[in-house]
XYZ file of C-alpha atoms in Angstrom:
681
model
C 11.389 28.067 58.142
C 10.968 25.462 55.450
C 12.245 26.388 52.022
C 9.677 26.951 49.287
C 9.416 24.225 46.721
C 11.198 25.124 43.482
C 8.949 26.332 40.674
C 8.803 23.618 37.983
C 9.998 24.644 34.549
C 8.914 23.591 31.068
C 11.582 21.600 29.266
C 12.636 21.321 25.643
C 11.653 18.102 23.856
C 15.137 17.800 22.302
C 17.562 18.658 25.115
C 15.001 18.035 27.947
C 16.419 21.045 29.834
C 14.496 24.259 30.637
C 13.505 26.139 27.493
C 15.691 28.902 26.166
C 13.885 31.011 23.550
C 11.135 28.407 22.895
C 9.942 28.219 19.280
C 6.620 26.607 18.333
C 6.132 24.615 15.102
C 2.786 24.482 13.238
C 2.133 20.982 14.652
C 2.201 22.436 18.194
C 5.510 21.011 19.452
C 7.981 23.459 20.974
C 11.805 23.426 21.048
C 14.672 25.662 22.119
C 15.769 27.989 19.341
C 19.320 26.591 19.350
C 18.117 22.983 19.511
C 15.740 23.567 16.605
C 18.417 25.314 14.547
C 20.893 22.474 15.097
C 18.262 19.877 14.230
C 17.200 21.687 11.034
C 20.792 22.060 9.850
C 21.606 18.399 10.577
C 18.372 17.172 8.961
C 18.831 19.374 5.908
C 22.218 17.815 5.157
C 20.548 14.484 4.342
C 17.481 16.003 2.621
C 16.985 16.672 -1.077
C 18.315 20.025 -2.229
C 14.919 21.163 -3.507
C 13.052 20.211 -0.337
C 11.966 23.328 1.513
C 10.602 21.829 4.693
C 11.728 19.616 7.556
C 9.877 17.026 9.662
C 9.037 17.814 13.281
C 11.593 16.063 15.533
C 8.866 14.277 17.516
C 5.849 13.735 15.207
C 7.351 14.023 11.689
C 4.757 16.617 10.632
C 6.233 18.705 7.770
C 7.155 22.260 8.806
C 8.210 24.972 6.393
C 9.603 28.451 7.081
C 7.653 31.463 5.875
C 10.510 32.347 3.532
C 11.898 29.203 1.901
C 14.614 31.210 0.161
C 16.161 32.135 3.508
C 19.348 30.460 4.669
C 18.743 27.195 6.488
C 20.518 28.520 9.587
C 17.772 31.160 9.988
C 14.734 28.922 9.499
C 14.114 28.574 13.248
C 13.669 32.364 13.496
C 10.601 32.094 11.244
C 8.621 30.248 13.908
C 6.894 32.176 16.721
C 8.045 32.267 20.323
C 5.809 30.123 22.522
C 5.099 32.508 25.384
C 3.287 29.783 27.285
C 6.576 27.914 27.692
C 8.661 30.886 28.788
C 10.051 29.708 32.093
C 8.540 31.492 35.115
C 11.936 32.250 36.694
C 12.965 34.190 33.604
C 9.589 35.895 33.394
C 9.640 36.980 37.025
C 13.079 38.541 36.804
C 12.408 40.464 33.601
C 10.041 43.457 33.804
C 8.048 44.815 36.745
C 4.292 44.245 36.327
C 2.941 47.592 35.065
C -0.663 48.713 34.614
C -1.652 48.484 30.939
C -4.212 51.368 30.911
C -1.720 53.626 32.666
C 0.954 52.764 30.112
C -1.414 53.824 27.339
C -1.748 57.109 29.190
C 2.038 57.526 29.308
C 2.164 56.638 33.014
C 4.018 53.852 34.814
C 2.150 52.457 37.797
C 2.682 49.056 39.356
C -0.116 46.562 38.626
C -1.731 44.553 41.376
C -4.300 42.415 39.486
C -4.631 40.654 36.169
C -7.990 40.631 34.289
C -8.349 37.208 32.678
C -11.127 38.446 30.354
C -9.396 41.601 29.051
C -5.906 40.117 29.214
C -4.505 43.204 30.933
C -2.794 44.131 34.209
C -4.398 46.818 36.337
C -3.170 49.058 39.107
C -5.255 49.778 42.195
C -7.005 52.851 40.736
C -7.712 51.260 37.357
C -9.000 48.188 39.131
C -11.638 50.342 40.872
C -12.747 51.831 37.523
C -12.738 48.362 35.991
C -15.004 46.926 38.690
C -17.409 49.882 38.537
C -17.775 49.796 34.750
C -20.852 47.815 33.729
C -19.215 45.968 30.755
C -16.319 44.773 32.937
C -18.001 44.420 36.306
C -18.235 40.628 35.984
C -14.656 40.090 34.795
C -12.437 37.816 36.862
C -9.463 39.524 38.488
C -6.443 37.614 39.752
C -3.692 38.974 41.944
C -0.473 39.418 39.994
C 1.514 38.047 42.928
C -0.363 34.718 42.768
C 0.235 33.957 39.097
C 2.647 31.084 38.622
C 3.982 29.145 35.690
C 4.334 32.112 33.344
C 0.615 32.139 32.377
C -0.039 35.797 33.221
C 0.158 38.278 30.328
C 0.382 35.556 27.661
C -1.574 35.853 24.424
C -2.814 32.573 22.913
C -2.447 32.133 19.173
C -5.905 31.887 17.600
C -4.781 31.909 13.955
C -5.319 28.829 11.779
C -1.985 27.009 11.191
C -3.106 25.931 7.691
C -4.470 29.269 6.442
C -2.418 32.323 7.388
C -4.407 35.204 8.808
C -7.624 33.222 9.244
C -9.197 33.158 12.714
C -9.962 29.816 14.370
C -13.639 30.382 15.093
C -15.436 27.031 14.676
C -15.016 23.538 16.131
C -15.646 20.297 14.200
C -16.775 17.666 16.688
C -16.639 14.900 14.069
C -12.857 15.347 13.831
C -12.170 17.001 17.249
C -10.375 19.926 15.633
C -10.555 23.718 15.627
C -11.125 25.246 12.172
C -11.236 28.539 10.351
C -13.848 29.406 7.730
C -11.644 28.100 4.921
C -11.099 24.778 6.707
C -14.852 24.323 7.068
C -15.675 25.182 3.455
C -12.915 22.997 2.041
C -12.232 20.110 4.441
C -15.252 19.882 6.766
C -18.240 20.709 4.607
C -19.457 17.101 4.909
C -19.340 17.115 8.708
C -22.590 17.189 10.650
C -21.310 18.591 13.955
C -19.660 21.979 13.456
C -20.021 24.508 16.277
C -18.986 28.160 16.747
C -16.135 28.230 19.247
C -17.772 31.179 20.990
C -20.794 28.949 21.588
C -18.625 26.264 23.172
C -16.623 28.695 25.312
C -19.779 30.435 26.500
C -21.322 27.124 27.593
C -18.253 25.982 29.505
C -18.324 26.380 33.259
C -15.307 27.970 34.844
C -12.583 25.518 35.796
C -14.655 22.470 34.940
C -12.728 20.949 32.071
C -9.035 21.317 32.843
C -8.944 17.518 33.185
C -5.766 17.719 35.266
C -6.296 14.137 36.442
C -5.943 12.773 32.908
C -2.801 14.803 32.235
C -1.339 13.682 35.551
C -2.079 10.039 34.751
C -0.529 10.507 31.317
C 2.653 11.782 32.928
C 2.660 8.987 35.495
C 2.233 6.258 32.883
C 5.160 7.574 30.842
C 7.178 7.736 34.058
C 6.413 4.038 34.508
C 7.820 3.356 31.040
C 10.935 5.383 31.840
C 11.471 3.593 35.141
C 10.877 0.261 33.447
C 13.455 1.038 30.777
C 15.931 2.013 33.501
C 15.211 -1.292 35.196
C 15.793 -3.053 31.889
C 19.253 -1.489 31.649
C 19.994 -2.493 35.245
C 18.861 -6.083 34.700
C 20.791 -6.314 31.458
C 23.942 -5.094 33.173
C 23.402 -7.497 36.060
C 22.836 -10.428 33.697
C 25.888 -9.452 31.718
C 28.004 -9.554 34.883
C 26.569 -12.939 35.895
C 27.252 -14.536 32.520
C 30.703 -12.984 32.389
C 31.556 -14.288 35.860
C 30.295 -17.758 34.966
C 32.523 -17.940 31.945
C 35.502 -16.597 33.897
C 35.096 -19.321 36.539
C 34.840 -22.038 33.900
C 38.112 -21.095 32.207
C 40.311 -20.876 35.300
C 41.644 -24.475 34.809
C 43.169 -23.634 31.478
C 44.119 -20.040 32.069
C 47.032 -19.731 29.647
C 45.066 -20.985 26.655
C 41.868 -19.339 27.679
C 43.224 -15.833 28.184
C 42.996 -14.942 24.507
C 39.712 -16.769 24.024
C 38.286 -15.078 27.101
C 39.290 -11.673 25.781
C 37.552 -12.462 22.486
C 34.452 -13.610 24.289
C 34.379 -10.583 26.605
C 34.698 -8.256 23.626
C 31.853 -10.013 21.817
C 29.679 -9.926 24.907
C 30.454 -6.292 25.604
C 29.766 -5.282 21.994
C 26.434 -7.039 21.929
C 25.380 -5.699 25.295
C 26.513 -2.243 24.262
C 24.360 -2.495 21.173
C 21.435 -3.716 23.282
C 21.906 -0.877 25.734
C 21.879 1.514 22.810
C 18.563 0.059 21.724
C 17.099 0.539 25.181
C 18.664 4.001 25.413
C 17.146 4.971 22.068
C 13.795 3.658 23.226
C 14.158 5.437 26.546
C 15.093 8.686 24.852
C 11.883 8.537 22.828
C 9.822 7.754 25.927
C 11.646 10.414 27.943
C 10.868 13.024 25.292
C 7.198 12.096 25.438
C 7.336 12.086 29.249
C 8.780 15.568 29.127
C 5.972 16.596 26.804
C 3.452 15.023 29.174
C 5.007 16.817 32.170
C 4.879 20.083 30.260
C 1.242 19.506 29.372
C 0.359 18.545 32.952
C 2.153 21.564 34.293
C 0.387 23.796 31.796
C -3.043 22.359 32.554
C -2.539 22.629 36.321
C -1.997 26.380 35.947
C -4.948 27.172 33.704
C -7.725 27.346 36.306
C -7.656 30.885 37.640
C -5.220 32.723 35.395
C -6.514 33.129 31.843
C -9.842 33.463 30.073
C -12.037 30.501 29.226
C -11.411 31.165 25.541
C -7.659 31.013 25.959
C -7.943 27.932 28.149
C -9.994 26.317 25.413
C -7.380 27.036 22.767
C -4.517 25.901 24.996
C -6.241 22.630 25.822
C -7.165 21.835 22.203
C -3.684 22.697 20.921
C -2.094 20.626 23.692
C -4.295 17.626 22.909
C -3.374 17.716 19.213
C 0.355 18.056 19.774
C 0.475 15.388 22.500
C -1.522 13.075 20.203
C 0.932 13.545 17.328
C 3.852 12.968 19.684
C 2.273 9.814 21.103
C 1.785 8.310 17.645
C 5.473 8.850 16.982
C 6.505 7.393 20.357
C 4.165 4.436 19.962
C 5.542 3.723 16.499
C 9.137 3.856 17.740
C 8.745 1.890 20.979
C 5.990 -0.686 20.781
C 8.199 -3.101 18.837
C 11.461 -2.179 20.547
C 12.255 -4.565 23.426
C 13.656 -3.434 26.744
C 14.387 -6.883 28.179
C 17.191 -9.145 26.976
C 17.937 -12.533 28.488
C 21.479 -13.718 27.949
C 22.456 -17.352 28.404
C 25.856 -18.916 28.120
C 26.269 -21.613 25.472
C 29.600 -23.411 25.822
C 31.274 -24.538 22.634
C 32.885 -27.618 24.232
C 33.768 -29.205 27.569
C 36.721 -28.188 29.698
C 38.578 -31.464 29.064
C 38.784 -30.598 25.399
C 39.634 -26.981 26.020
C 42.931 -27.125 24.127
C 41.071 -27.989 20.944
C 38.701 -25.063 21.234
C 38.705 -22.214 18.718
C 35.809 -20.343 20.305
C 34.345 -20.141 23.778
C 30.715 -19.963 22.714
C 28.077 -17.494 21.669
C 26.049 -14.841 23.364
C 22.424 -15.946 22.967
C 19.907 -13.139 23.450
C 16.138 -13.404 23.743
C 14.173 -10.182 23.967
C 10.760 -9.175 25.300
C 8.863 -6.015 26.130
C 7.973 -6.051 29.788
C 4.350 -6.184 30.919
C 4.816 -2.874 32.742
C 5.762 -1.056 29.556
C 3.061 -2.782 27.535
C 0.372 -1.889 30.074
C 1.606 1.689 30.392
C 1.644 2.081 26.614
C -1.932 0.789 26.365
C -3.029 3.152 29.144
C -1.412 6.107 27.379
C -3.100 5.191 24.092
C -6.465 4.931 25.826
C -6.008 8.287 27.553
C -4.981 9.946 24.278
C -8.124 8.603 22.592
C -10.225 9.881 25.511
C -8.636 13.329 25.325
C -9.172 13.528 21.559
C -12.757 12.331 21.734
C -13.741 14.746 24.522
C -13.471 18.450 23.626
C -12.550 20.919 26.322
C -16.000 22.459 26.247
C -18.377 19.610 26.940
C -21.307 21.298 28.697
C -23.244 21.621 25.464
C -26.650 20.202 26.289
C -28.244 23.662 26.171
C -26.316 24.884 23.124
C -28.229 27.000 20.644
C -26.686 25.229 17.658
C -28.670 22.553 15.832
C -25.989 19.842 15.944
C -26.334 17.104 18.553
C -22.859 17.309 20.055
C -23.636 15.056 22.984
C -24.601 12.163 20.742
C -21.580 12.713 18.561
C -19.214 12.610 21.529
C -20.774 9.419 22.799
C -20.239 7.849 19.411
C -16.645 9.022 19.270
C -15.930 7.661 22.722
C -17.283 4.222 21.884
C -15.775 3.874 18.449
C -12.148 5.001 18.270
C -10.459 5.366 14.920
C -8.382 2.450 13.656
C -4.687 3.126 13.047
C -4.347 2.668 9.290
C -0.727 1.594 9.768
C -1.510 -1.316 12.058
C -5.133 -2.118 11.292
C -6.172 -4.669 8.694
C -8.644 -4.153 5.854
C -11.325 -6.474 4.595
C -13.663 -6.461 1.628
C -17.169 -5.742 2.927
C -19.056 -5.497 -0.379
C -18.706 -6.210 -4.097
C -20.866 -4.819 -6.907
C -21.245 -6.936 -10.042
C -21.416 -5.222 -13.422
C -24.633 -7.089 -14.237
C -26.483 -5.067 -11.573
C -25.653 -1.724 -13.212
C -28.094 -2.017 -16.099
C -26.068 -1.725 -19.334
C -25.019 -4.218 -22.010
C -21.575 -2.617 -22.305
C -19.254 -3.495 -19.421
C -19.000 -0.387 -17.188
C -15.650 1.333 -16.686
C -15.877 3.310 -13.436
C -13.093 5.861 -13.767
C -13.733 8.350 -10.967
C -15.916 8.989 -7.931
C -16.892 11.287 -5.073
C -18.928 11.038 -1.886
C -21.855 13.458 -1.517
C -23.056 15.238 1.620
C -25.480 12.345 2.150
C -22.651 9.773 2.098
C -23.813 8.634 -1.334
C -21.250 7.546 -3.924
C -21.352 9.202 -7.359
C -19.133 7.590 -10.016
C -18.307 8.181 -13.687
C -19.001 5.350 -16.157
C -16.737 6.114 -19.104
C -18.023 3.341 -21.411
C -21.716 4.119 -20.968
C -21.595 7.943 -20.861
C -23.253 8.311 -17.492
C -22.861 8.981 -13.783
C -23.903 6.232 -11.365
C -25.357 7.031 -7.942
C -24.996 4.535 -5.054
C -26.572 4.955 -1.613
C -24.621 4.894 1.679
C -24.663 1.064 1.621
C -23.197 1.071 -1.923
C -26.389 -0.199 -3.519
C -27.045 1.120 -7.039
C -29.772 3.825 -7.033
C -29.938 5.565 -10.407
C -27.981 6.993 -13.352
C -27.475 10.434 -14.896
C -26.781 10.520 -18.639
C -23.800 12.636 -19.719
C -23.152 14.190 -23.122
C -19.748 12.578 -23.618
C -17.403 10.048 -22.045
C -16.762 11.099 -18.396
C -13.234 10.358 -17.134
C -13.189 11.866 -13.645
C -15.354 13.767 -11.166
C -14.533 16.126 -8.287
C -16.427 18.327 -5.867
C -16.182 22.104 -6.216
C -15.783 24.682 -3.487
C -19.450 25.688 -3.416
C -22.129 23.482 -1.893
C -23.618 20.925 -4.328
C -21.040 21.916 -6.981
C -19.614 19.087 -9.096
C -17.063 19.111 -11.949
C -16.939 16.276 -14.509
C -14.145 15.853 -17.095
C -15.464 14.558 -20.445
C -14.113 13.765 -23.912
C -10.490 14.572 -22.969
C -10.971 18.313 -23.594
C -13.922 19.647 -21.628
C -15.071 20.038 -18.029
C -18.783 20.175 -17.219
C -19.873 22.098 -14.134
C -23.013 20.660 -12.487
C -25.216 21.338 -9.502
C -26.299 18.191 -7.636
C -29.268 19.012 -5.421
C -32.276 17.010 -4.220
C -31.371 14.095 -6.479
C -31.270 16.311 -9.588
C -28.167 16.977 -11.705
C -28.264 20.368 -13.453
C -25.660 21.559 -15.976
C -24.373 25.028 -15.028
C -21.384 25.668 -17.294
C -18.898 24.177 -19.736
C -15.159 24.833 -19.385
C -12.565 24.146 -22.078
C -9.469 22.331 -20.852
C -6.201 21.038 -22.381
C -6.433 18.186 -24.873
C -5.900 14.790 -23.266
C -7.348 15.756 -19.863
C -8.176 12.660 -17.820
C -8.030 13.382 -14.075
C -9.221 16.585 -12.398
C -9.073 18.122 -8.930
C -9.908 21.441 -7.273
C -7.632 23.429 -4.954
C -8.935 26.837 -3.925
C -9.824 28.807 -7.051
C -7.723 26.512 -9.248
C -8.766 23.505 -11.296
C -5.972 20.979 -11.796
C -6.060 18.619 -14.766
C -3.922 15.546 -15.453
C -2.887 14.649 -18.993
C -0.536 12.021 -20.424
C 2.523 14.228 -20.108
C 1.750 16.861 -17.490
C -0.298 18.218 -14.640
C -1.701 21.643 -15.485
C -3.146 24.333 -13.226
C -6.099 26.319 -14.590
C -7.204 29.644 -13.140
C -10.253 31.418 -14.595
C -10.254 28.985 -17.505
C -6.598 29.576 -18.432
C -3.536 27.370 -17.868
C -1.195 29.182 -15.458
C 1.234 26.354 -14.584
C 2.379 23.113 -16.178
C 4.242 20.288 -14.411
C 5.863 17.648 -16.599
C 5.353 13.968 -15.752
C 5.369 10.541 -17.386
C 3.250 7.427 -17.319
C 0.012 7.842 -19.286
C -3.426 8.546 -17.813
C -3.014 10.823 -14.815
C -5.365 10.930 -11.887
C -4.590 13.661 -9.383
C -5.712 14.583 -5.890
C -5.030 17.591 -3.705
C -4.758 18.431 -0.012
C -6.228 21.856 0.853
C -4.600 21.845 4.311
C -1.047 21.591 2.945
C -1.575 23.057 -0.561
C -0.092 19.912 -2.112
C -0.945 17.945 -5.252
C -0.366 14.195 -5.720
C 0.116 12.492 -9.091
C 1.919 9.601 -10.767
C 5.215 9.845 -12.634
C 5.739 6.464 -14.317
C 5.771 4.076 -11.333
C 6.426 6.803 -8.761
C 3.907 8.694 -6.649
C 4.895 12.362 -6.425
C 3.768 14.966 -3.902
C 4.572 18.587 -4.626
C 3.703 22.015 -3.255
C 1.516 23.905 -5.664
C 2.337 27.369 -4.332
C 6.108 26.914 -4.649
C 6.215 24.315 -7.400
C 8.546 22.270 -5.168
C 8.596 18.480 -4.976
C 7.899 17.417 -1.387
C 8.588 13.705 -1.818
C 8.695 10.900 -4.363
C 7.471 7.459 -3.294
C 8.614 4.344 -5.133
C 8.039 0.658 -4.383
C 9.033 -2.300 -6.593
C 5.682 -3.880 -5.774
C 3.707 -0.917 -7.125
C 3.395 -1.105 -10.906
C 1.447 1.275 -13.126
C -0.239 3.338 -10.397
C -3.561 4.665 -11.702
C -6.114 5.623 -9.052
C -5.006 7.891 -6.221
C -6.864 9.310 -3.188
C -6.379 10.915 0.232
C -7.978 10.271 3.605
C -8.654 12.990 6.173
C -5.115 12.639 7.599
C -3.488 13.040 4.155
C -2.470 9.382 3.904
C -2.243 8.496 0.201
C -4.062 5.480 -1.287
C -2.772 4.236 -4.652
C -3.889 1.236 -6.712
C -1.437 -0.460 -9.081
C -3.156 -1.510 -12.292
C -0.453 -4.008 -13.292
C 0.552 -5.108 -9.774
C -3.103 -5.649 -8.810
C -2.766 -4.179 -5.296
C -3.420 -1.088 -3.188
C -0.616 0.803 -1.411
C -0.752 3.269 1.484
C 1.793 6.128 1.707
C 2.325 8.335 4.784
C 1.699 12.120 4.532
C 5.432 12.874 4.397
C 6.272 9.964 2.073
C 8.681 8.444 4.599
C 6.960 5.067 4.721
C 4.467 2.921 2.863
C 2.691 -0.396 3.191
C 0.826 -2.772 0.922
C -2.706 -2.228 2.149
C -4.329 -4.860 -0.079
C -1.909 -7.320 -1.692
C -4.620 -9.049 -3.734
C -8.149 -7.796 -4.166
C -11.126 -10.047 -3.628
C -12.422 -10.330 -7.212
C -10.567 -7.590 -9.106
C -7.365 -8.340 -11.009
C -6.694 -4.898 -12.534
C -7.748 -2.093 -10.167
C -8.338 1.268 -11.804
C -9.787 3.877 -9.460
C -9.747 4.350 -5.668
C -12.225 6.595 -3.816
C -11.576 7.226 -0.095
C -14.510 8.017 2.188
C -14.066 11.466 3.807
C -15.261 10.423 7.294
C -15.564 6.631 7.475
C -12.475 4.424 7.444
C -13.295 2.695 4.176
C -12.502 3.055 0.493
C -13.805 1.901 -2.896
C -11.703 0.241 -5.609
C -13.006 -0.142 -9.191
C -11.888 -2.525 -11.923
C -10.787 -2.092 -15.510
C -13.795 -3.605 -17.352
C -14.103 -6.779 -15.268
C -17.230 -8.635 -14.167
C -16.873 -7.090 -10.681
C -17.238 -3.325 -11.112
C -16.219 -2.229 -7.625
C -15.253 -3.492 -4.188
C -15.605 -1.748 -0.804
C -12.860 -2.188 1.824
C -13.043 -1.258 5.498
C -10.383 -0.947 8.216
C -10.508 -3.307 11.177
C -8.403 -3.053 14.323
C -6.152 -6.052 14.940
């Protein structure tokens, strides 16, 4: 009798061996408890003492323990066990499958089926009652003996990772992300395609959207990259041997003199090839980790069909897509410029007849390339990731009862993929001259927001007004303000707008149907310039501090330097961003801890500051005349615009919440604002 094929096991993304006590981070990536503990302790040694988070080992997403005061060695315990990745061999040898209803009745009867809708195991008698009961008569029952891969009896986490205790109950198609009510009200209120998850799950046909083919292809393409890297090591070793043998043959005629020189040459060659192998090994390790992740995802998806509810399948698929996407961006960043081919040629320093005069045998000349196989595989993986992100698990939505046109939105997303802001270029697509804004005094546009209609509303400090531009950035109309407005921000409620005026007051407006109505006046600290809203708090930036106001009173004060202070906040991470002289500082508002401090010699006098939907930071330097981009964790930055089209002293930057474009204003120049848009290279 043929032996049964071994059951495949999920493997840790650090040690790449079967999981032992798998722990899941908020970003979705899972690691062995011991591996995660070792990584956190090693990473914390090089981190700042006041930093209470660590980056995910594969995607760099910041992860913080629930109790930051706990010892670093216990941080891994704060993260939940990922039951989906408990290895089936361990699961099968643990407890006997017992009937859940019988256990509640203080009985212990062996279960024979698993109800994917109720998430419970049933014995033979309870199964009969279950099938006869009208509410459960249509539930799908699966034999316990047929469940493989550890899927049976696993509860899927449906809690929002950004807002503790909040249920993930809606889906934003515009951003392909699951949200809770807080996410929608704070981060997705401008989106046009938001659906109840129950609506999507109900409209999904059983087993239709596992998309196992895509996950299999993803795994196969990464396997190609792994095999290609292995081939690169083999070819490098073979070439090394050939070049070494060639040199050895050439020096045989002058053996006595050449012995020492040959040893020197061999050492140099070996060192360089060792370093090159390390480069390929590092690249391969990154690809292997992603391949492991892809194998895990494929294995998980292949076991979803008949074993859990459609709702749980939906959550598993969406969570898997997000974590594999984050991992791919990290792998792509670390490998696409790292070669895995090195050609070595021998360059003799002199001819054999003059060997006695030689002081060196030659140099090891290396030329490097990335093979076509790896390049093609990487492109295929990127394309598949974009397809997975742009196609939600529940796609049979033509007869949905919601008013949003999901089908049209998905078609748009499939055609137009987002540009990577770290590789894409930007270009100026529009300029607005101050002469078109209808005032004799040169406008000073100091702050701005985008409305629900994609209109741009900006503060004109010099002319005591708000300026409204349509979605093509053409000037529409003005609203007169009683005072000099310095900054503007949207409130939590729909159509709610806050405007800082006269350095000591905040005006609360309602913007509805083209009308601006004053609702309330709020006193604020003297010298207020920039404002932002985070939850129930209003944050104000002054010359020397950032202050937090709750119910009209200052509850926190953060010291800083550098004059006028614009601020921006990220609701998803509860962070605030502000300047401190020439530095850009990100800090946690809830724990008053500094997350990172970004500094670049080319960024001078940062004034305007904004965030895109991925929490990338956009900063314009008033004295350096450029715009910088900073990653969400502050680990890297790039000069996004080294020299603006017609602006010499940029002042304010306003980032569009959904489109990949941003607005930069000037400090009282003839060009009031410029619009920049990302373009893929």
